[in-house]
mmCIF file of C-alpha atoms and ligand atoms in Angstrom:
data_model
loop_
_atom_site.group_PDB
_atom_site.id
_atom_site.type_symbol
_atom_site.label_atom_id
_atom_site.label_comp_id
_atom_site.label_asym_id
_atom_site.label_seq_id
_atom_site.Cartn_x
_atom_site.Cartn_y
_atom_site.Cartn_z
ATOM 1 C CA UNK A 1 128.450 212.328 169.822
ATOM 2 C CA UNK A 2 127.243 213.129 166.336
ATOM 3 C CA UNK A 3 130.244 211.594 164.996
ATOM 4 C CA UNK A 4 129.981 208.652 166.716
ATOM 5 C CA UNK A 5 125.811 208.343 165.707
ATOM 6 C CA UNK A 6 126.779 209.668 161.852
ATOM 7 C CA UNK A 7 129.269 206.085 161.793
ATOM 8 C CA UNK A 8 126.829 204.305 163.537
ATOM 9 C CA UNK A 9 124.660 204.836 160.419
ATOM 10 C CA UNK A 10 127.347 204.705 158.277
ATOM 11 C CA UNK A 11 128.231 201.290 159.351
ATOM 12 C CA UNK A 12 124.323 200.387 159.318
ATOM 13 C CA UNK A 13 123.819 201.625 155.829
ATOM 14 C CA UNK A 14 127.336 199.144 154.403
ATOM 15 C CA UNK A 15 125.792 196.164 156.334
ATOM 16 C CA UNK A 16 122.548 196.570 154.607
ATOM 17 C CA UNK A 17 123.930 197.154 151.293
ATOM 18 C CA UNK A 18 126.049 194.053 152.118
ATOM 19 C CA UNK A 19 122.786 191.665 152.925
ATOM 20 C CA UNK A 20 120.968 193.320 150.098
ATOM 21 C CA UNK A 21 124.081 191.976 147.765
ATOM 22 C CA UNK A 22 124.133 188.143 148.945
ATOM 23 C CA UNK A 23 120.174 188.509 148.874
ATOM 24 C CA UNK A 24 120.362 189.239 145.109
ATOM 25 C CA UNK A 25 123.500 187.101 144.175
ATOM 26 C CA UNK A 26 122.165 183.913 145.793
ATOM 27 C CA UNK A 27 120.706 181.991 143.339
ATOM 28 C CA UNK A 28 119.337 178.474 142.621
ATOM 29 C CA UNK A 29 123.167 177.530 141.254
ATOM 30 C CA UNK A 30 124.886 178.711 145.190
ATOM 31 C CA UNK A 31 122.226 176.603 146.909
ATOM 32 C CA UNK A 32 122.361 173.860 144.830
ATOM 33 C CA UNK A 33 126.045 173.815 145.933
ATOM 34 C CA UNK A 34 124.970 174.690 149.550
ATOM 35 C CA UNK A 35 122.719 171.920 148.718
ATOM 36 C CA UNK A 36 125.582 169.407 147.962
ATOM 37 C CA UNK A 37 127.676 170.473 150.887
ATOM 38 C CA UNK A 38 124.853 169.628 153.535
ATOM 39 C CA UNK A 39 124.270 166.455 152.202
ATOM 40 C CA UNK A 40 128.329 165.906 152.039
ATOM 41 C CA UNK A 41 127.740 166.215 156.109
ATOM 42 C CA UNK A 42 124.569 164.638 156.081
ATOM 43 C CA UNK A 43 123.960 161.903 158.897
ATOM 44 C CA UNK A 44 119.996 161.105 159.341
ATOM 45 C CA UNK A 45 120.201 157.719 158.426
ATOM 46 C CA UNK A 46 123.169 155.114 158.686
ATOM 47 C CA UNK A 47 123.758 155.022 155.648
ATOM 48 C CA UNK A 48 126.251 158.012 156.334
ATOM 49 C CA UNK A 49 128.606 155.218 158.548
ATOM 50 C CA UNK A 50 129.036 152.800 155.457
ATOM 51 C CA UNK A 51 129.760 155.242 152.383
ATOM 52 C CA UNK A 52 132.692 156.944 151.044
ATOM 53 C CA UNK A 53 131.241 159.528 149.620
ATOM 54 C CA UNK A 54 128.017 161.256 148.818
ATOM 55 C CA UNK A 55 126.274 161.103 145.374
ATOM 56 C CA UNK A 56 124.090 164.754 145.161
ATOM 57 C CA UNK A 57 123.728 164.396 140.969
ATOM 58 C CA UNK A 58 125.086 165.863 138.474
ATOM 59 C CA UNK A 59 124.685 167.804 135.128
ATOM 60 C CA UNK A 60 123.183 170.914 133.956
ATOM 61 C CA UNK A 61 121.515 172.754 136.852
ATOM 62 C CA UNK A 62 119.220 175.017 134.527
ATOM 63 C CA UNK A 63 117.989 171.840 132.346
ATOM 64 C CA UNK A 64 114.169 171.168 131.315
ATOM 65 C CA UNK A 65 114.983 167.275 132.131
ATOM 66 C CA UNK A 66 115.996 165.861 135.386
ATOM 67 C CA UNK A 67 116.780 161.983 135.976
ATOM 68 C CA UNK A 68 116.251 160.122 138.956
ATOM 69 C CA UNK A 69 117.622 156.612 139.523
ATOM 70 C CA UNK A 70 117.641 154.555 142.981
ATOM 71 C CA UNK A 71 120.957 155.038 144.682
ATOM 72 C CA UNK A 72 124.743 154.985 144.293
ATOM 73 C CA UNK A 73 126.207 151.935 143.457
ATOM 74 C CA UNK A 74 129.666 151.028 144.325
ATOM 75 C CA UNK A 75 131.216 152.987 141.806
ATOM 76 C CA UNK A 76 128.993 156.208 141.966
ATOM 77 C CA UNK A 77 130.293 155.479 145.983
ATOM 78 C CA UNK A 78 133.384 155.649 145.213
ATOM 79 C CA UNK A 79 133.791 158.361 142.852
ATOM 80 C CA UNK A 80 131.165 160.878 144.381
ATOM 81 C CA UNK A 81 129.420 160.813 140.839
ATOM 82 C CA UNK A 82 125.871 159.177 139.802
ATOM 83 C CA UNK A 83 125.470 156.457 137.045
ATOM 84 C CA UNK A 84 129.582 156.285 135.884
ATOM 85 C CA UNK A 85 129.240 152.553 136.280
ATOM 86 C CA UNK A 86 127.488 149.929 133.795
ATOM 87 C CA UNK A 87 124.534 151.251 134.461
ATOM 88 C CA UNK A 88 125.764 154.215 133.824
ATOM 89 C CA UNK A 89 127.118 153.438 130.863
ATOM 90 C CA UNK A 90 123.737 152.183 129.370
ATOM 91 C CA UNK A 91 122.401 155.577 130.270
ATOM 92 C CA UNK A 92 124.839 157.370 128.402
ATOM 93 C CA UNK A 93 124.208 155.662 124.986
ATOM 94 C CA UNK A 94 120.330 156.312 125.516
ATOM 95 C CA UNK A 95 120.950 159.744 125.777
ATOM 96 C CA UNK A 96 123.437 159.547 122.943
ATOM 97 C CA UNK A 97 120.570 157.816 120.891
ATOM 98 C CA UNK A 98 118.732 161.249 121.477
ATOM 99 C CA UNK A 99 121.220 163.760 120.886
ATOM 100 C CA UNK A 100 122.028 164.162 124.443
ATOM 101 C CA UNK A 101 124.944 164.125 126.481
ATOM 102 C CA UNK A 102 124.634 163.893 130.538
ATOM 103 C CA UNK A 103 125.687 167.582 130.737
ATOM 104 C CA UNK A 104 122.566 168.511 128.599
ATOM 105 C CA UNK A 105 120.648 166.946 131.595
ATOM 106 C CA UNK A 106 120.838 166.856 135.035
ATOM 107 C CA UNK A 107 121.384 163.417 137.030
ATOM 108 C CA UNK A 108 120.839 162.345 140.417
ATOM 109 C CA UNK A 109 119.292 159.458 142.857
ATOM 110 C CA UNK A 110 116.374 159.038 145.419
ATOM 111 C CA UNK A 111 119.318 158.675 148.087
ATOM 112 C CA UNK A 112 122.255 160.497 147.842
ATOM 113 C CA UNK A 113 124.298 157.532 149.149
ATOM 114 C CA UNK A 114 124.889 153.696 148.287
ATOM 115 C CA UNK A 115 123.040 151.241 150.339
ATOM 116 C CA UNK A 116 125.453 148.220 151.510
ATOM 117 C CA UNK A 117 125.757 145.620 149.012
ATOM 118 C CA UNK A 118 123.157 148.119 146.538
ATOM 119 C CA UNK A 119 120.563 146.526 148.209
ATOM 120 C CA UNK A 120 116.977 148.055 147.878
ATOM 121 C CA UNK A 121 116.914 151.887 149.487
ATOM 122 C CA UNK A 122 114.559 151.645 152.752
ATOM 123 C CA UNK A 123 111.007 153.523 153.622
ATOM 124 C CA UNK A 124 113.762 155.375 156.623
ATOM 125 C CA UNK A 125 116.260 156.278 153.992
ATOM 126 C CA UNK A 126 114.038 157.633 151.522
ATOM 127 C CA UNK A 127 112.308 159.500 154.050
ATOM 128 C CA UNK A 128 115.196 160.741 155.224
ATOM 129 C CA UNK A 129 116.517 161.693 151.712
ATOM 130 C CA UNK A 130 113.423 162.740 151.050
ATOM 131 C CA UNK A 131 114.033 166.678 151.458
ATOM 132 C CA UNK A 132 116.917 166.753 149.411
ATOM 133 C CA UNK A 133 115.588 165.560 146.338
ATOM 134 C CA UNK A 134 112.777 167.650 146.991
ATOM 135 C CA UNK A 135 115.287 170.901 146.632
ATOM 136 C CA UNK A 136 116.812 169.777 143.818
ATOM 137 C CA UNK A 137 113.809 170.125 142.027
ATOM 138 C CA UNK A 138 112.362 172.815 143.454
ATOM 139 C CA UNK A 139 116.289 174.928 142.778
ATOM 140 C CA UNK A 140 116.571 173.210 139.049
ATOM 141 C CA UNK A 141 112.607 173.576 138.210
ATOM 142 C CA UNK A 142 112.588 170.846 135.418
ATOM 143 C CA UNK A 143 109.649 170.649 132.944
ATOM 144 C CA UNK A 144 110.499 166.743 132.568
ATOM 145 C CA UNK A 145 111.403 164.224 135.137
ATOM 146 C CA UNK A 146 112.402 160.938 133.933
ATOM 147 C CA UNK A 147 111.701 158.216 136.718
ATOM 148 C CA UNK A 148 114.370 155.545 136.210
ATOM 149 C CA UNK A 149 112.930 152.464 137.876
ATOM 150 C CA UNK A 150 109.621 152.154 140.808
ATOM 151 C CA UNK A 151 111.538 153.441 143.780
ATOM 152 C CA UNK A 152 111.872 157.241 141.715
ATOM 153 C CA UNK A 153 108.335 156.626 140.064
ATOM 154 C CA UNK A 154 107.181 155.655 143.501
ATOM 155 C CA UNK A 155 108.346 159.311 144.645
ATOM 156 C CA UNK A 156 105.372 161.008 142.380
ATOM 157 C CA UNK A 157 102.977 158.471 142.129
ATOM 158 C CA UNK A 158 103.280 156.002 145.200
ATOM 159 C CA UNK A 159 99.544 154.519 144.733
ATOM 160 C CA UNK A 160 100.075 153.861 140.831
ATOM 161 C CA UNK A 161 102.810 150.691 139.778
ATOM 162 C CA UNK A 162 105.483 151.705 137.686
ATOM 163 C CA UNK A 163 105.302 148.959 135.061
ATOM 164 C CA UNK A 164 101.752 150.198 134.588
ATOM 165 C CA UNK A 165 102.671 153.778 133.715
ATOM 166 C CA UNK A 166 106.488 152.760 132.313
ATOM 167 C CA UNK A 167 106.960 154.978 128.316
ATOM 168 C CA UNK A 168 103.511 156.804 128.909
ATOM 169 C CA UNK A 169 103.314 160.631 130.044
ATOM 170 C CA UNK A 170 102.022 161.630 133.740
ATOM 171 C CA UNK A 171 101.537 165.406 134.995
ATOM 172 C CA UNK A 172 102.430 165.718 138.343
ATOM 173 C CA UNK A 173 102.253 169.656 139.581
ATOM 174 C CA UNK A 174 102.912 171.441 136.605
ATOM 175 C CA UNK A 175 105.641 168.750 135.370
ATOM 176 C CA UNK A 176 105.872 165.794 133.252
ATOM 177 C CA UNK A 177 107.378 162.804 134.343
ATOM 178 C CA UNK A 178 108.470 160.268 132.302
ATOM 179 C CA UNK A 179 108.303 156.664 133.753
ATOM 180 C CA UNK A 180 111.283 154.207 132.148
ATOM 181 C CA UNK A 181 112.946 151.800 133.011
ATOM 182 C CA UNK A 182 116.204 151.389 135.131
ATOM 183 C CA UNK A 183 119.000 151.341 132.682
ATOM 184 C CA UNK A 184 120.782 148.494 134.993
ATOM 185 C CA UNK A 185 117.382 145.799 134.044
ATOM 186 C CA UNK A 186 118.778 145.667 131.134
ATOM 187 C CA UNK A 187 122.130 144.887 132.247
ATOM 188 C CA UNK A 188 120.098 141.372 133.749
ATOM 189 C CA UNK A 189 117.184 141.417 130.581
ATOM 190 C CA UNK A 190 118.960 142.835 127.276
ATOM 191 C CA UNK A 191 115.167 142.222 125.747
ATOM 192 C CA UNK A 192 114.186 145.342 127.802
ATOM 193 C CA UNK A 193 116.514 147.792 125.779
ATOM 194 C CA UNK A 194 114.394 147.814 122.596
ATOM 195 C CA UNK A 195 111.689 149.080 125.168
ATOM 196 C CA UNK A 196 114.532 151.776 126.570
ATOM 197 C CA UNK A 197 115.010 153.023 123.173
ATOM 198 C CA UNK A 198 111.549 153.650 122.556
ATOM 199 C CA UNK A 199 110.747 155.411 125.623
ATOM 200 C CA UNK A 200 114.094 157.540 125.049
ATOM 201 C CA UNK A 201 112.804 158.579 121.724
ATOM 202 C CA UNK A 202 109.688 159.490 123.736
ATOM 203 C CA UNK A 203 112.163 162.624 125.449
ATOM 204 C CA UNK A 204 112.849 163.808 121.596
ATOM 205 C CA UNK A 205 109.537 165.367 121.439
ATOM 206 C CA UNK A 206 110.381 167.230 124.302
ATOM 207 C CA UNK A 207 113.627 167.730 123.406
ATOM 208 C CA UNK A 208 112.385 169.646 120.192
ATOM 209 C CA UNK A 209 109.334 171.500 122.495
ATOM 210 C CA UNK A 210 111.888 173.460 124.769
ATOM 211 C CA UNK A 211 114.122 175.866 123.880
ATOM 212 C CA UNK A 212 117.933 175.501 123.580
ATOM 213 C CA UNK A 213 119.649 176.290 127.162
ATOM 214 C CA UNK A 214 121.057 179.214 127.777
ATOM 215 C CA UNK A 215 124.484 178.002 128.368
ATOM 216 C CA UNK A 216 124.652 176.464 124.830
ATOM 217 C CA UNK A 217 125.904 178.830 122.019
ATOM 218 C CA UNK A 218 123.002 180.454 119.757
ATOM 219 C CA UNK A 219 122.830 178.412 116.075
ATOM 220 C CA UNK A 220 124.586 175.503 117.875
ATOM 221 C CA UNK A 221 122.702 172.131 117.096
ATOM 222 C CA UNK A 222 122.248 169.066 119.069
ATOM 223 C CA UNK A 223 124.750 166.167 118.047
ATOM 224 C CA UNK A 224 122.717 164.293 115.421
ATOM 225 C CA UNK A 225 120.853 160.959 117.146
ATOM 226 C CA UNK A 226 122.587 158.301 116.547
ATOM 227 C CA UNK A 227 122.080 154.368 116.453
ATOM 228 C CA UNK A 228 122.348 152.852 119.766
ATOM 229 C CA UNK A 229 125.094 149.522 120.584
ATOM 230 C CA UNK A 230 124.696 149.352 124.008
ATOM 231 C CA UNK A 231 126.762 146.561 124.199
ATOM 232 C CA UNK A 232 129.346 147.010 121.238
HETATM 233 N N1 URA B 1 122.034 153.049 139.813
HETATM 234 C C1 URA B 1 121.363 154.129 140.248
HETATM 235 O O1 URA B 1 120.166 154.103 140.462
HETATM 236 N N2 URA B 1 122.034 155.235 140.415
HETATM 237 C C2 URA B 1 123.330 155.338 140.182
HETATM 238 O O2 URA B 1 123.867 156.418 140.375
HETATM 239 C C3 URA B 1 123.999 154.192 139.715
HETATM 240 C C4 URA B 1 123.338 153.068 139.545
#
């Protein structure tokens, strides 16, 4: 009998020390995975019976600056990735003309996947995407968000128009957000990437303000800005 109630204990005591483990090793990295793998199997809007794959984001998951575009296109579909298409391309060469690569910064959309024929995303969709971008903030607790386009701006600022606020600095709880452009207008208006540039030189000042993350070797500097050919 006292055997039995001494491995009762004994058992108790391992499945505590057991929780107590996965309480302290879960971090904001596992459920930004977790994250990923419920919107993989995510099915509140029908968007879920016309894409290949999802599109969580990408990037550094402990950066100070998060960007948010619109939605997968067709490539980002097909590849599971955001911006890797010309749009994405553009992006790239901004943050290039900062010192910045996409794995200094972390990448992702107001919906996770690509509306047919990348029409507008729909009040239903964003709603229903609504939560998950909501988590990734929360999880990778930027200092700067960089709105790419109205439907991300309209996320933090839904009575205010984006071309109003687009290059100036807004505090929303604690963060700043950065209002630009979408890097794909200037795919259809090449005027606007003089405009890009300048609000991307905008994130330098930031850029120097925070410290170095933690995953980058101590005494390592930024690649050096360089000029910008988007369309070399
Ligand atoms: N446009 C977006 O808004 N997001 C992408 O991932 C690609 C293009």
């Amino acid at each position: 009998m006292l055997e039995s109630r001494n491995s009762n204990s004994l058992a108790c005591k391992k499945s505590l020390n057991r929780s107590l483990f996965f309480i302290l090793i879960y971090n904001d990295d596992d459920r930004l995975t977790e994250l990923a793998l419920r919107i993989k199997s995510c099915s509140l809007c029908e968007l879920s019976g016309t894409r290949l794959n999802t599109v969580p984001g990408e990037g550094d998951r402990k950066s100070a600056i998060m960007f948010i575009g619109e939605a997968p296109g067709q490539n980002e579909d097909r590849e599971g990735r955001p911006f890797i298409g010309r749009a994405g391309n553009i992006l790239d060469r901004l943050l290039k003309s900062v010192g910045l690569s996409r794995k200094d910064v972390y990448i992702t959309n107001m919906l996770k996947c690509r509306p047919p024929e990348n029409r507008d995303p729909s009040l239903p969709e964003i709603e229903s995407c609504a939560d998950y971008l909501d988590q990734q903030i929360s999880f990778i607790d930027p200092q700067v968000i960089v709105t790419l386009g109205r439907f991300s701006f309209g996320k933090f600022f839904p009575d205010k128009s984006a071309r109003d606020y687009r290059g100036s600095i807004l505090d929303w709880h604690g963060r700043k957000i950065l209002p630009m452009y979408h890097p794909a207008a200037a795919l259809y208006n090449p005027s606007l990437i003089s405009r890009l540039i300048g609000d991307f030189s905008k994130l330098s000042n930031f850029i120097a303000d925070y410290p170095v993350q933690e995953n980058e070797p101590e005494g390592k500097l930024r690649s050096e800005p360089t000029q910008l050919q988007l369309f070399e």
